[in-house]
Short mmCIF file of C-alpha atoms in Angstrom, two decimals:
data_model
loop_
_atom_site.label_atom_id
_atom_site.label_comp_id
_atom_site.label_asym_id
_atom_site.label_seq_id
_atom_site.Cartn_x
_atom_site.Cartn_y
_atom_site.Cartn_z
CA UNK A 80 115.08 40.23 154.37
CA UNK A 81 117.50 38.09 152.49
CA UNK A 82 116.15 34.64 150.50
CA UNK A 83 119.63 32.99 151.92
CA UNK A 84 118.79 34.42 155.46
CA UNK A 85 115.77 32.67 155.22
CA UNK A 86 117.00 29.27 154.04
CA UNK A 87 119.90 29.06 156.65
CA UNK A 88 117.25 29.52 159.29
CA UNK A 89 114.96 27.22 157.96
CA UNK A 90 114.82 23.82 159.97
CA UNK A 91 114.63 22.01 157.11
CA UNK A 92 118.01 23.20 155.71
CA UNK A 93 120.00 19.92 156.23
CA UNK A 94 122.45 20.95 159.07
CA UNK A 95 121.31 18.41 161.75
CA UNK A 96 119.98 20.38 164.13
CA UNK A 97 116.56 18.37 164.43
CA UNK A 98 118.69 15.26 166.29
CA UNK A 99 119.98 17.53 169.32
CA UNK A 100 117.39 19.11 171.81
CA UNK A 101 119.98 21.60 173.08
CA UNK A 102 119.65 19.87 177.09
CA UNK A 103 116.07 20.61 176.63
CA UNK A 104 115.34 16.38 176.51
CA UNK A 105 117.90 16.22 180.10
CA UNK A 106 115.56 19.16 181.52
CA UNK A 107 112.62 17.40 181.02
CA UNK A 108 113.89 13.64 182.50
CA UNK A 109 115.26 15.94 185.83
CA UNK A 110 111.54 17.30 185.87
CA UNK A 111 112.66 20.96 185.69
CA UNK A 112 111.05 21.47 182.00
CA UNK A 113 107.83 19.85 182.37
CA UNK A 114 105.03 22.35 180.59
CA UNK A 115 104.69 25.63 178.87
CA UNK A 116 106.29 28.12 181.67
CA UNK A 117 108.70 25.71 182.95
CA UNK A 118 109.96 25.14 178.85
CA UNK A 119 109.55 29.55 178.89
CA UNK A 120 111.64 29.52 181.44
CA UNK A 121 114.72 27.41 180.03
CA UNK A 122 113.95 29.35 176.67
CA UNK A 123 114.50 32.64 178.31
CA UNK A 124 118.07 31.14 180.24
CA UNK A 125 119.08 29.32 177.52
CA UNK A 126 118.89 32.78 175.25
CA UNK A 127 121.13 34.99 177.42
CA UNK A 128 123.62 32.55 178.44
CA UNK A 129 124.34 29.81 175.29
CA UNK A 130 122.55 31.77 173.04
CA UNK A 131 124.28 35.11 173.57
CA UNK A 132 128.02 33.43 173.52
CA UNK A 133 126.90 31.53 169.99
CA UNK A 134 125.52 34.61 168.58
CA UNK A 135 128.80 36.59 169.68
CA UNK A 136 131.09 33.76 167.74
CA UNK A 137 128.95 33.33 164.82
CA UNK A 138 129.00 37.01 164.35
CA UNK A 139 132.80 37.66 164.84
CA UNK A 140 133.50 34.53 162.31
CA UNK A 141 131.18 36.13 159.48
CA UNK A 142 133.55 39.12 160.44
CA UNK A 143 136.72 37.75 160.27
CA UNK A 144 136.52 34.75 157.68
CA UNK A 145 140.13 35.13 158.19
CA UNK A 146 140.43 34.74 161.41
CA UNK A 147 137.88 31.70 161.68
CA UNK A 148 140.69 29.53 163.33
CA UNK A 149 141.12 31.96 166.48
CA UNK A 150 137.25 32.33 166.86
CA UNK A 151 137.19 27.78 166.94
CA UNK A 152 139.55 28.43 170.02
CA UNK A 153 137.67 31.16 171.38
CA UNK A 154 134.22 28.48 171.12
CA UNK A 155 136.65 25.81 172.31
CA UNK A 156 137.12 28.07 175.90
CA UNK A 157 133.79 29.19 176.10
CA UNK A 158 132.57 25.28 175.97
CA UNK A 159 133.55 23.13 178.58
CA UNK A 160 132.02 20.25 178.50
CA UNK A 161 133.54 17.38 176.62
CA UNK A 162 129.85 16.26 176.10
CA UNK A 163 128.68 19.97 174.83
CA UNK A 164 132.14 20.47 172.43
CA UNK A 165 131.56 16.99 170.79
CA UNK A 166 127.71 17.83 170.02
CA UNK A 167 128.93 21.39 168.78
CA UNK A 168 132.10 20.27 166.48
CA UNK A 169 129.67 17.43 164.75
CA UNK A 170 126.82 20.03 163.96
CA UNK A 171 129.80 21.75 162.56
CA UNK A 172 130.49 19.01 160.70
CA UNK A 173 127.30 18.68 159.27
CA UNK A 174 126.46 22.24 158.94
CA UNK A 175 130.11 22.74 156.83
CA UNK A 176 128.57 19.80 154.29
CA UNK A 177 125.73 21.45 153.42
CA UNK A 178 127.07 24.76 153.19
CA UNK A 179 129.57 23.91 150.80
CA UNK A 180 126.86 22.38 148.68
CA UNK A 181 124.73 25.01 148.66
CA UNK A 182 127.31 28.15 148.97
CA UNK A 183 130.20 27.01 147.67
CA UNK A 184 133.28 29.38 148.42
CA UNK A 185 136.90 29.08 149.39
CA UNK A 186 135.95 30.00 153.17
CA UNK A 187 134.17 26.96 153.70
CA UNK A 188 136.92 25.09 151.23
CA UNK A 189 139.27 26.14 153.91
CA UNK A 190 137.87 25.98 157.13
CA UNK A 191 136.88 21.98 156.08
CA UNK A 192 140.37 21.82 155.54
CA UNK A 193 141.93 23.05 158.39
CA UNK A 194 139.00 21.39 160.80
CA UNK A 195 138.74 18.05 159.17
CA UNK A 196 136.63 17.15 162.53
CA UNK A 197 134.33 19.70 162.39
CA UNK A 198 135.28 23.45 163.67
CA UNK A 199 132.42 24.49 166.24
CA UNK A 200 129.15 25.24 165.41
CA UNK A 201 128.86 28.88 165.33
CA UNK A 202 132.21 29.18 163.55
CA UNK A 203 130.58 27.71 161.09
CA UNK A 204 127.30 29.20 161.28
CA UNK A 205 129.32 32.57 160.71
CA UNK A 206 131.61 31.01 157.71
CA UNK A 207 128.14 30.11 155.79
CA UNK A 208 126.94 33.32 156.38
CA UNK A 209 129.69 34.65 154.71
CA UNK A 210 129.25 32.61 152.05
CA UNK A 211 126.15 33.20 151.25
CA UNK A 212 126.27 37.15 151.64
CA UNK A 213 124.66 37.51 154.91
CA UNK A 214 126.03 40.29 157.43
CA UNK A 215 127.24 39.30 160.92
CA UNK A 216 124.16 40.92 162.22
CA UNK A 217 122.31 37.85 160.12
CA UNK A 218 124.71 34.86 161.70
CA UNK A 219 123.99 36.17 165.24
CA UNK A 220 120.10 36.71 164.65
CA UNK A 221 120.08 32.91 163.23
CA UNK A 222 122.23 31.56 166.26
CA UNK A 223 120.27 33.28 168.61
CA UNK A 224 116.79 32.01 167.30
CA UNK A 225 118.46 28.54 167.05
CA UNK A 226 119.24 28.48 170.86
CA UNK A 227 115.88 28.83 171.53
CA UNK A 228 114.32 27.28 168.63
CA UNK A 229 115.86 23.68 168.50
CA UNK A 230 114.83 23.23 172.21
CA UNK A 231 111.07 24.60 172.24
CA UNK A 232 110.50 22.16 169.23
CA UNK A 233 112.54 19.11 171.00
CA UNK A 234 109.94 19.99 174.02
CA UNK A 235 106.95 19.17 171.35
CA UNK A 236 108.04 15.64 170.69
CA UNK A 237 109.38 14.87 174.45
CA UNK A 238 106.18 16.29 176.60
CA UNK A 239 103.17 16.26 173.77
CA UNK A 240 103.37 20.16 174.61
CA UNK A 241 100.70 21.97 172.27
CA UNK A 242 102.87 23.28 169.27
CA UNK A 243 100.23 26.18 168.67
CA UNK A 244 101.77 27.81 172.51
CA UNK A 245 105.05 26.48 172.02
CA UNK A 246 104.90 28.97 169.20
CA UNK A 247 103.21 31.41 170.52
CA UNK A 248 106.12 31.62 173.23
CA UNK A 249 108.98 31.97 171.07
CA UNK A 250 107.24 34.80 169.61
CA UNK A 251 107.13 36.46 172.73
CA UNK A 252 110.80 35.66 172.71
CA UNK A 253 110.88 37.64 169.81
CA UNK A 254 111.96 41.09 171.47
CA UNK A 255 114.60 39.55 173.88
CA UNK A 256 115.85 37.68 170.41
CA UNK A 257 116.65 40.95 169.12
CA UNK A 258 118.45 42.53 171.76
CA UNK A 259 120.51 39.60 172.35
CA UNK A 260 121.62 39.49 168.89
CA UNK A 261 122.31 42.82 168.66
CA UNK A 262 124.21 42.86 172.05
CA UNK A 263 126.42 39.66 170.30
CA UNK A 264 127.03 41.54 167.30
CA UNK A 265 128.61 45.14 169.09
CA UNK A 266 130.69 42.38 171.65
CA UNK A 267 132.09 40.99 168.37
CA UNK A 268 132.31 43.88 166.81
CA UNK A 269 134.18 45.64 170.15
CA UNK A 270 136.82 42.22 169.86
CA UNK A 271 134.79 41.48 173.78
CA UNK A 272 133.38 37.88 173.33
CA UNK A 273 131.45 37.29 175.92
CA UNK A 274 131.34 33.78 178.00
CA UNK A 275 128.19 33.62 179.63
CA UNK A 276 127.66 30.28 181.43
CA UNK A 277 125.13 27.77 182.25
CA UNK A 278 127.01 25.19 184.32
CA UNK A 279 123.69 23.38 184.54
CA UNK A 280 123.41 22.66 181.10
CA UNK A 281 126.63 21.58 181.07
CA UNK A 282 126.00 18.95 183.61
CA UNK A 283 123.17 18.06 181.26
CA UNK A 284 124.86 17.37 178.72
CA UNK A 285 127.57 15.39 180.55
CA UNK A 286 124.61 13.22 181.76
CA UNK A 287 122.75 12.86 178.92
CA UNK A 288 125.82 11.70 177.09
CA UNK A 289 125.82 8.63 179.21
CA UNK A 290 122.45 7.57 178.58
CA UNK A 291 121.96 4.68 176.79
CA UNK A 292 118.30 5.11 175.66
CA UNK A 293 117.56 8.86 174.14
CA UNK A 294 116.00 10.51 171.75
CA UNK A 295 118.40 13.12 170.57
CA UNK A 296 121.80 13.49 170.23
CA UNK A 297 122.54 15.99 173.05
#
């Protein structure tokens, strides 16, 4: 287990994720996530459908730091909603700034570059783990456990949900965590990115984008 793997996984690292409850706050105003097996639920979805597409691009960018401009357009197909692209391109953004700062390397130098509004999210996430030494087996793990993660705690602070189960559910996670991110890693190895789809997240987010009193960012 790598010190850097830890730190990029870390919710404290300063990439923004903490303002975005990955549709999880939507789910919860539509009454669909409303306690621990409803939020299990969305968790286990959310995993194999955004989480394995993330895990596949942040894995194929940490293997082709070359190539980091046709896995953006491959993100860019897999996402769309408008709502959903904007969200991912400005954690991007943010993740890209404190990368640099704490891995500096020509990679990043040149991605920020080339994306000066922020190249997707797992692009990113697979740039930095580059960067900082990590394998693409790493960026995928870390994508994966961010799908899930980023919404159980953003379920916490909207429904007072006991953070003691919350946790004790995304350890159970913990096997299906592995297998997808080691089913992301052989599509991106194989050049097969999948595009699995949640369409209702994607009305989520187009929703929640209109609110004018929320919590998170997305």
């Amino acid at each position: 287990m790598s010190a850097a793997l830890l730190l990029l996984a870390d919710g404290r690292f300063p990439a923004g994720g903490h303002a975005h409850s990955g549709g999880a706050e939507a789910a919860v105003k539509s009454g669909r996530v409303h306690d621990h097996l409803s939020m299990a639920a969305f968790l286990t979805g959310r995993l194999h459908t955004t989480g394995l597409t993330t895990a596949a691009l942040a894995a194929a960018a940490a293997l082709a730091p070359d190539g980091l401009d046709a896995v953006d357009l491959a993100a860019e197909a897999r996402t769309p909603s408008p709502a959903q692209r904007a969200a991912s391109r400005r954690l991007g953004r943010q993740l890209l700034r404190a990368a640099r700062a704490t891995w500096p390397h020509p990679v990043l130098d040149g991605l920020k570059a080339r994306h000066p509004g922020g190249a997707h999210q797992p692009v990113v996430l697979g740039a930095t783990a580059h960067a900082a030494g990590l394998t693409p087996a790493d960026a995928a793990a870390v994508a994966a456990y961010e799908s899930v993660n980023g919404p159980a705690t953003a379920c916490v602070r909207l429904l007072g949900l006991d953070p003691y189960q919350v946790t004790a559910q995304l350890a159970r996670l913990a096997p299906a965590l592995d297998a997808v991110a080691a089913q992301a890693v052989e599509a991106a190895r194989a050049g097969e990115l999948p595009a699995a789809s949640a369409p209702l997240l994607d009305v989520y987010a187009e929703q929640h984008g209109s609110w004018k009193v929320r919590l998170f960012a997305s």
